[in-house]
């Protein structure tokens, strides 16, 4: 493994592992809540933070984190109070964030389209030691929330009204989920890129759902897929000189297709077994769905 002799690859691989863990860990709750594209919107807003970081000569990662968290809070407020014009407000927030980021980067001293592309689509060689430190701290926060509050977040994701009746602080948990998603976007942007991070939140979860209906099992499988594709994409980028974000996302989609192909005959086999137990013809049985709302819990 000669690539491990290089410091930039060591940093990139560590960041890739953390991204592979945190993105599906948050994404599983977004999929449950039917907010799979939330990460994409936050990624647009985070561009303004990156631009501000360049303009003010501050860390783009920490500045993007601050702006992303603010954007996530605004998204939740719009979701609560937006009513009929909420979609228009969200569109203005997303597009304004992207346009503002592009403008600020080009106005910043030393800013260029090269800097912009590395944040939009990821870049292995630009991951600095400061970036790794920030990613480690932010990833620790994400895992603390997604694992420590997994039962509460699961309950709210499944049925907000029921969770409210049981006494859970639904709005606070929704806000915490949005903030955690925002932090995850900034964790992943140096490897996957702001425009593709949403795919890494959603696709491994969708692939894991092909094999399991249990929330806990889906969580573990999704994280395993996330880590596998981020490491695979990072190593492939080193040897083939291809974009890391695109490579990682394509590997994730390939994993989804493969697991779907494997799961289909298994589902048919289960349907035939169930038909034999009930005495009904196999063709009359309805295979179990794998939609997020049918999860059976931990």
PDB file of C-alpha atoms in Angstrom, residues 183-296:
ATOM      1  CA  UNK A 183     -22.624  19.582  10.441  1.00  0.00           C
ATOM      2  CA  UNK A 184     -22.444  16.392   8.387  1.00  0.00           C
ATOM      3  CA  UNK A 185     -22.425  18.387   5.154  1.00  0.00           C
ATOM      4  CA  UNK A 186     -19.345  20.301   6.281  1.00  0.00           C
ATOM      5  CA  UNK A 187     -17.694  17.071   7.453  1.00  0.00           C
ATOM      6  CA  UNK A 188     -18.121  15.570   3.996  1.00  0.00           C
ATOM      7  CA  UNK A 189     -17.461  18.531   1.736  1.00  0.00           C
ATOM      8  CA  UNK A 190     -13.669  18.122   1.552  1.00  0.00           C
ATOM      9  CA  UNK A 191     -13.979  14.521   0.313  1.00  0.00           C
ATOM     10  CA  UNK A 192     -17.324  14.212  -1.475  1.00  0.00           C
ATOM     11  CA  UNK A 193     -18.062  17.854  -2.279  1.00  0.00           C
ATOM     12  CA  UNK A 194     -21.036  20.033  -1.426  1.00  0.00           C
ATOM     13  CA  UNK A 195     -23.015  19.106  -4.549  1.00  0.00           C
ATOM     14  CA  UNK A 196     -22.749  15.339  -4.000  1.00  0.00           C
ATOM     15  CA  UNK A 197     -22.842  14.960  -0.214  1.00  0.00           C
ATOM     16  CA  UNK A 198     -26.608  14.413  -0.194  1.00  0.00           C
ATOM     17  CA  UNK A 199     -26.157  11.262  -2.284  1.00  0.00           C
ATOM     18  CA  UNK A 200     -23.849   9.757   0.333  1.00  0.00           C
ATOM     19  CA  UNK A 201     -26.478  10.467   2.978  1.00  0.00           C
ATOM     20  CA  UNK A 202     -29.252   8.729   1.062  1.00  0.00           C
ATOM     21  CA  UNK A 203     -27.905   6.047  -1.288  1.00  0.00           C
ATOM     22  CA  UNK A 204     -26.196   3.801   1.336  1.00  0.00           C
ATOM     23  CA  UNK A 205     -29.409   3.906   3.402  1.00  0.00           C
ATOM     24  CA  UNK A 206     -31.516   2.994   0.362  1.00  0.00           C
ATOM     25  CA  UNK A 207     -29.100   0.149  -0.424  1.00  0.00           C
ATOM     26  CA  UNK A 208     -29.235  -1.157   3.155  1.00  0.00           C
ATOM     27  CA  UNK A 209     -33.034  -1.143   3.064  1.00  0.00           C
ATOM     28  CA  UNK A 210     -32.903  -3.758   0.326  1.00  0.00           C
ATOM     29  CA  UNK A 211     -31.522  -6.248   2.854  1.00  0.00           C
ATOM     30  CA  UNK A 212     -33.218  -5.356   6.121  1.00  0.00           C
ATOM     31  CA  UNK A 213     -36.419  -3.919   7.529  1.00  0.00           C
ATOM     32  CA  UNK A 214     -34.962  -3.460  10.999  1.00  0.00           C
ATOM     33  CA  UNK A 215     -33.851   0.084  11.797  1.00  0.00           C
ATOM     34  CA  UNK A 216     -30.798  -1.053  13.755  1.00  0.00           C
ATOM     35  CA  UNK A 217     -29.661  -3.476  11.038  1.00  0.00           C
ATOM     36  CA  UNK A 218     -30.269  -0.887   8.333  1.00  0.00           C
ATOM     37  CA  UNK A 219     -28.178   1.612  10.303  1.00  0.00           C
ATOM     38  CA  UNK A 220     -25.228  -0.790  10.593  1.00  0.00           C
ATOM     39  CA  UNK A 221     -25.386  -1.931   6.962  1.00  0.00           C
ATOM     40  CA  UNK A 222     -25.682   1.648   5.686  1.00  0.00           C
ATOM     41  CA  UNK A 223     -22.627   2.738   7.674  1.00  0.00           C
ATOM     42  CA  UNK A 224     -20.687  -0.294   6.415  1.00  0.00           C
ATOM     43  CA  UNK A 225     -21.591   0.590   2.827  1.00  0.00           C
ATOM     44  CA  UNK A 226     -20.691   4.233   3.429  1.00  0.00           C
ATOM     45  CA  UNK A 227     -17.244   3.392   4.792  1.00  0.00           C
ATOM     46  CA  UNK A 228     -16.597   0.879   2.000  1.00  0.00           C
ATOM     47  CA  UNK A 229     -17.452   3.256  -0.839  1.00  0.00           C
ATOM     48  CA  UNK A 230     -15.583   6.233   0.638  1.00  0.00           C
ATOM     49  CA  UNK A 231     -12.413   4.196   1.146  1.00  0.00           C
ATOM     50  CA  UNK A 232     -12.812   2.556  -2.266  1.00  0.00           C
ATOM     51  CA  UNK A 233     -13.415   5.904  -3.945  1.00  0.00           C
ATOM     52  CA  UNK A 234     -10.444   7.520  -2.225  1.00  0.00           C
ATOM     53  CA  UNK A 235      -8.060   4.737  -3.228  1.00  0.00           C
ATOM     54  CA  UNK A 236      -9.430   4.693  -6.780  1.00  0.00           C
ATOM     55  CA  UNK A 237      -8.902   8.441  -7.028  1.00  0.00           C
ATOM     56  CA  UNK A 238      -5.248   8.022  -6.076  1.00  0.00           C
ATOM     57  CA  UNK A 239      -4.548   5.369  -8.728  1.00  0.00           C
ATOM     58  CA  UNK A 240      -6.779   6.588 -11.563  1.00  0.00           C
ATOM     59  CA  UNK A 241      -6.723  10.385 -11.014  1.00  0.00           C
ATOM     60  CA  UNK A 242     -10.525  10.727 -11.097  1.00  0.00           C
ATOM     61  CA  UNK A 243     -12.753  13.071  -9.031  1.00  0.00           C
ATOM     62  CA  UNK A 244     -13.228  11.621  -5.519  1.00  0.00           C
ATOM     63  CA  UNK A 245     -16.792  12.794  -4.982  1.00  0.00           C
ATOM     64  CA  UNK A 246     -18.090  11.422  -8.265  1.00  0.00           C
ATOM     65  CA  UNK A 247     -16.229   8.133  -7.766  1.00  0.00           C
ATOM     66  CA  UNK A 248     -17.629   7.635  -4.271  1.00  0.00           C
ATOM     67  CA  UNK A 249     -21.204   8.378  -5.337  1.00  0.00           C
ATOM     68  CA  UNK A 250     -20.988   6.060  -8.362  1.00  0.00           C
ATOM     69  CA  UNK A 251     -19.672   3.265  -6.129  1.00  0.00           C
ATOM     70  CA  UNK A 252     -22.584   3.844  -3.746  1.00  0.00           C
ATOM     71  CA  UNK A 253     -25.074   3.657  -6.615  1.00  0.00           C
ATOM     72  CA  UNK A 254     -23.352   0.489  -7.829  1.00  0.00           C
ATOM     73  CA  UNK A 255     -23.761  -1.016  -4.338  1.00  0.00           C
ATOM     74  CA  UNK A 256     -27.452  -0.109  -4.419  1.00  0.00           C
ATOM     75  CA  UNK A 257     -27.956  -1.798  -7.798  1.00  0.00           C
ATOM     76  CA  UNK A 258     -26.061  -4.909  -6.688  1.00  0.00           C
ATOM     77  CA  UNK A 259     -27.971  -5.274  -3.413  1.00  0.00           C
ATOM     78  CA  UNK A 260     -31.278  -4.685  -5.191  1.00  0.00           C
ATOM     79  CA  UNK A 261     -30.452  -7.463  -7.660  1.00  0.00           C
ATOM     80  CA  UNK A 262     -29.547  -9.799  -4.784  1.00  0.00           C
ATOM     81  CA  UNK A 263     -32.582  -8.882  -2.696  1.00  0.00           C
ATOM     82  CA  UNK A 264     -35.163  -9.523  -5.435  1.00  0.00           C
ATOM     83  CA  UNK A 265     -34.796 -13.341  -5.563  1.00  0.00           C
ATOM     84  CA  UNK A 266     -34.632 -13.444  -1.766  1.00  0.00           C
ATOM     85  CA  UNK A 267     -37.939 -11.590  -1.567  1.00  0.00           C
ATOM     86  CA  UNK A 268     -39.533 -14.008  -4.038  1.00  0.00           C
ATOM     87  CA  UNK A 269     -38.232 -16.961  -2.053  1.00  0.00           C
ATOM     88  CA  UNK A 270     -39.718 -15.549   1.134  1.00  0.00           C
ATOM     89  CA  UNK A 271     -43.022 -14.939  -0.637  1.00  0.00           C
ATOM     90  CA  UNK A 272     -43.148 -18.577  -1.822  1.00  0.00           C
ATOM     91  CA  UNK A 273     -42.306 -19.815   1.675  1.00  0.00           C
ATOM     92  CA  UNK A 274     -45.055 -17.657   3.173  1.00  0.00           C
ATOM     93  CA  UNK A 275     -47.516 -18.904   0.543  1.00  0.00           C
ATOM     94  CA  UNK A 276     -46.712 -22.515   1.379  1.00  0.00           C
ATOM     95  CA  UNK A 277     -47.325 -21.869   5.069  1.00  0.00           C
ATOM     96  CA  UNK A 278     -50.699 -20.225   4.430  1.00  0.00           C
ATOM     97  CA  UNK A 279     -51.721 -22.535   1.623  1.00  0.00           C
ATOM     98  CA  UNK A 280     -52.147 -19.689  -0.900  1.00  0.00           C
ATOM     99  CA  UNK A 281     -50.550 -19.698  -4.350  1.00  0.00           C
ATOM    100  CA  UNK A 282     -47.259 -17.802  -4.400  1.00  0.00           C
ATOM    101  CA  UNK A 283     -48.464 -15.510  -7.164  1.00  0.00           C
ATOM    102  CA  UNK A 284     -51.334 -14.319  -4.938  1.00  0.00           C
ATOM    103  CA  UNK A 285     -49.101 -13.129  -2.140  1.00  0.00           C
ATOM    104  CA  UNK A 286     -48.018  -9.536  -1.748  1.00  0.00           C
ATOM    105  CA  UNK A 287     -44.288  -9.200  -1.049  1.00  0.00           C
ATOM    106  CA  UNK A 288     -43.333  -7.131   1.956  1.00  0.00           C
ATOM    107  CA  UNK A 289     -42.383  -3.583   1.105  1.00  0.00           C
ATOM    108  CA  UNK A 290     -39.167  -1.976   2.200  1.00  0.00           C
ATOM    109  CA  UNK A 291     -40.366   1.559   2.529  1.00  0.00           C
ATOM    110  CA  UNK A 292     -38.908   3.578   5.412  1.00  0.00           C
ATOM    111  CA  UNK A 293     -42.247   3.980   7.175  1.00  0.00           C
ATOM    112  CA  UNK A 294     -42.546   0.174   7.548  1.00  0.00           C
ATOM    113  CA  UNK A 295     -39.458  -0.159   9.685  1.00  0.00           C
ATOM    114  CA  UNK A 296     -40.024  -2.339  12.724  1.00  0.00           C
TER     115      UNK A 296
END
